[in-house]
Coordinates of C-alpha atoms in Angstrom, one line a residue:
X1 CA 33.1 -5.1 -5.7
X2 CA 31.1 -7.2 -8.2
X3 CA 33.0 -10.5 -6.9
X4 CA 31.9 -9.6 -3.5
X5 CA 28.1 -8.8 -4.7
X6 CA 28.2 -12.4 -6.4
X7 CA 29.7 -14.2 -3.3
X8 CA 26.9 -12.3 -0.8
X9 CA 24.2 -13.6 -3.1
X10 CA 25.4 -17.0 -3.5
X11 CA 25.8 -17.2 0.4
X12 CA 22.5 -15.6 0.8
X13 CA 21.0 -18.0 -1.6
X14 CA 22.3 -21.6 -0.1
X15 CA 21.6 -19.9 3.7
X16 CA 17.8 -19.5 2.4
X17 CA 17.9 -22.9 0.5
X18 CA 18.9 -24.5 3.6
X19 CA 16.6 -22.7 6.1
X20 CA 13.7 -23.5 3.9
X21 CA 14.3 -27.1 3.2
X22 CA 15.1 -27.5 6.8
X23 CA 12.1 -26.2 8.1
X24 CA 8.7 -28.0 8.6
X25 CA 9.1 -28.7 4.8
X26 CA 7.5 -28.5 1.7
X27 CA 10.9 -28.9 -0.5
X28 CA 11.3 -32.6 -0.5
X29 CA 8.6 -33.8 1.7
X30 CA 6.0 -36.2 0.8
X31 CA 2.8 -36.6 2.5
X32 CA 0.9 -39.8 1.9
X33 CA -2.8 -40.5 2.3
X34 CA -4.8 -43.5 3.0
X35 CA -8.3 -43.7 2.6
X36 CA -10.5 -46.6 3.8
X37 CA -14.0 -47.8 3.4
X38 CA -15.1 -48.2 7.0
X39 CA -18.7 -48.5 5.9
X40 CA -20.6 -51.9 6.5
X41 CA -19.8 -54.8 4.7
X42 CA -21.8 -54.8 1.4
X43 CA -21.7 -50.9 1.5
X44 CA -19.6 -49.4 -1.6
X45 CA -17.8 -46.0 -0.7
X46 CA -17.6 -43.5 -3.8
X47 CA -14.3 -41.5 -3.1
X48 CA -13.7 -38.2 -5.3
X49 CA -10.7 -36.1 -4.0
X50 CA -9.1 -32.7 -5.3
X51 CA -6.9 -29.9 -4.5
X52 CA -7.2 -26.3 -5.8
X53 CA -4.3 -27.9 -8.7
X54 CA -5.2 -31.5 -8.3
X55 CA -8.1 -33.8 -9.4
X56 CA -7.4 -37.0 -8.3
X57 CA -10.9 -39.0 -9.9
X58 CA -13.4 -40.7 -9.4
X59 CA -12.9 -44.3 -7.0
X60 CA -15.2 -46.8 -5.6
X61 CA -14.1 -48.9 -3.1
X62 CA -15.3 -52.0 -1.4
X63 CA -15.9 -52.8 2.6
X64 CA -12.0 -52.3 4.0
X65 CA -10.3 -51.7 0.4
X66 CA -8.0 -48.7 0.7
X67 CA -7.4 -45.5 -1.8
X68 CA -4.0 -43.9 -1.6
X69 CA -2.0 -40.6 -2.9
X70 CA 0.6 -39.0 -2.1
X71 CA 1.8 -35.3 -2.9
X72 CA 4.5 -32.9 -1.8
X73 CA 3.5 -29.6 0.1
X74 CA 3.3 -26.7 -1.5
X75 CA 5.7 -23.7 -1.5
X76 CA 3.1 -21.6 0.9
X77 CA 2.7 -24.3 3.2
X78 CA -1.5 -24.3 2.7
X79 CA -2.0 -27.5 0.9
X80 CA -5.7 -28.6 1.3
X81 CA -7.1 -31.7 -0.7
X82 CA -10.8 -32.3 0.2
X83 CA -12.9 -35.3 -0.5
X84 CA -16.5 -36.2 -1.8
X85 CA -17.9 -39.6 0.1
X86 CA -20.9 -41.3 -1.3
X87 CA -22.8 -43.8 0.0
X88 CA -26.4 -45.0 -0.2
X89 CA -26.7 -42.1 -2.2
X90 CA -25.9 -39.5 -0.4
X91 CA -22.5 -37.0 -0.6
X92 CA -20.5 -36.1 2.3
X93 CA -17.0 -34.0 2.1
X94 CA -14.3 -33.8 4.1
X95 CA -10.8 -32.1 4.4
X96 CA -9.3 -35.3 4.3
X97 CA -5.8 -33.1 4.6
X98 CA -5.2 -29.5 5.8
X99 CA -1.9 -28.3 6.2
X100 CA -2.8 -26.2 9.1
X101 CA -4.5 -29.3 10.8
X102 CA -2.6 -32.0 9.7
X103 CA 1.1 -30.7 9.4
X104 CA 2.4 -32.5 13.0
X105 CA -0.4 -35.5 13.0
X106 CA 0.2 -36.4 9.3
X107 CA 4.1 -36.4 9.0
X108 CA 4.3 -38.4 6.8
X109 CA 1.3 -40.5 6.6
X110 CA -2.5 -39.9 7.1
X111 CA -4.5 -43.1 7.5
X112 CA -8.4 -42.5 7.7
X113 CA -11.2 -44.8 7.8
X114 CA -14.2 -43.5 6.6
X115 CA -17.6 -44.7 8.6
X116 CA -20.9 -43.5 8.6
X117 CA -20.7 -41.5 11.3
X118 CA -17.5 -39.5 10.7
X119 CA -14.0 -39.8 9.7
X120 CA -11.7 -41.7 11.7
X121 CA -8.1 -41.0 11.9
X122 CA -5.7 -43.7 12.9
X123 CA -4.0 -43.6 16.0
X124 CA -0.3 -45.2 15.7
X125 CA 0.2 -45.9 19.5
X126 CA -3.1 -47.8 19.6
X127 CA -3.1 -49.3 16.4
X128 CA -6.5 -48.2 15.8
X129 CA -8.7 -45.8 13.8
X130 CA -10.1 -44.4 16.6
X131 CA -9.4 -40.7 16.3
X132 CA -12.9 -40.0 15.4
X133 CA -13.5 -36.5 16.6
X134 CA -13.9 -35.1 13.1
X135 CA -17.2 -34.2 10.9
X136 CA -18.0 -34.0 7.8
X137 CA -19.2 -30.6 5.9

């Protein structure tokens, strides 16, 4: 009886791990976030990005410079990274990665250009930062 219970347990465990690993996953999939200074030439962009668990520090980008970070989706598939963007002495913030919004769009890369008007997502079809319907908070 104990031998059958052990086999059932192992079979169940292997099945669960394979299902979870194969789903829109958190197990082994990294997301890469690229943030580009799309402001005017001569306007530095100060970035400070965080999640609930990670603080990525403060970074200052010159015009057209890029900051990159990567992470794995959390177990609950609720990963959220938000960033503060400062230029000309004013702070703007934006959820740079929200799993519920970006799970299909940013798989595995999300490329953002920070402009004065709004953050713009890179469109892989047109090869331009033209998906600009997002807003700062």
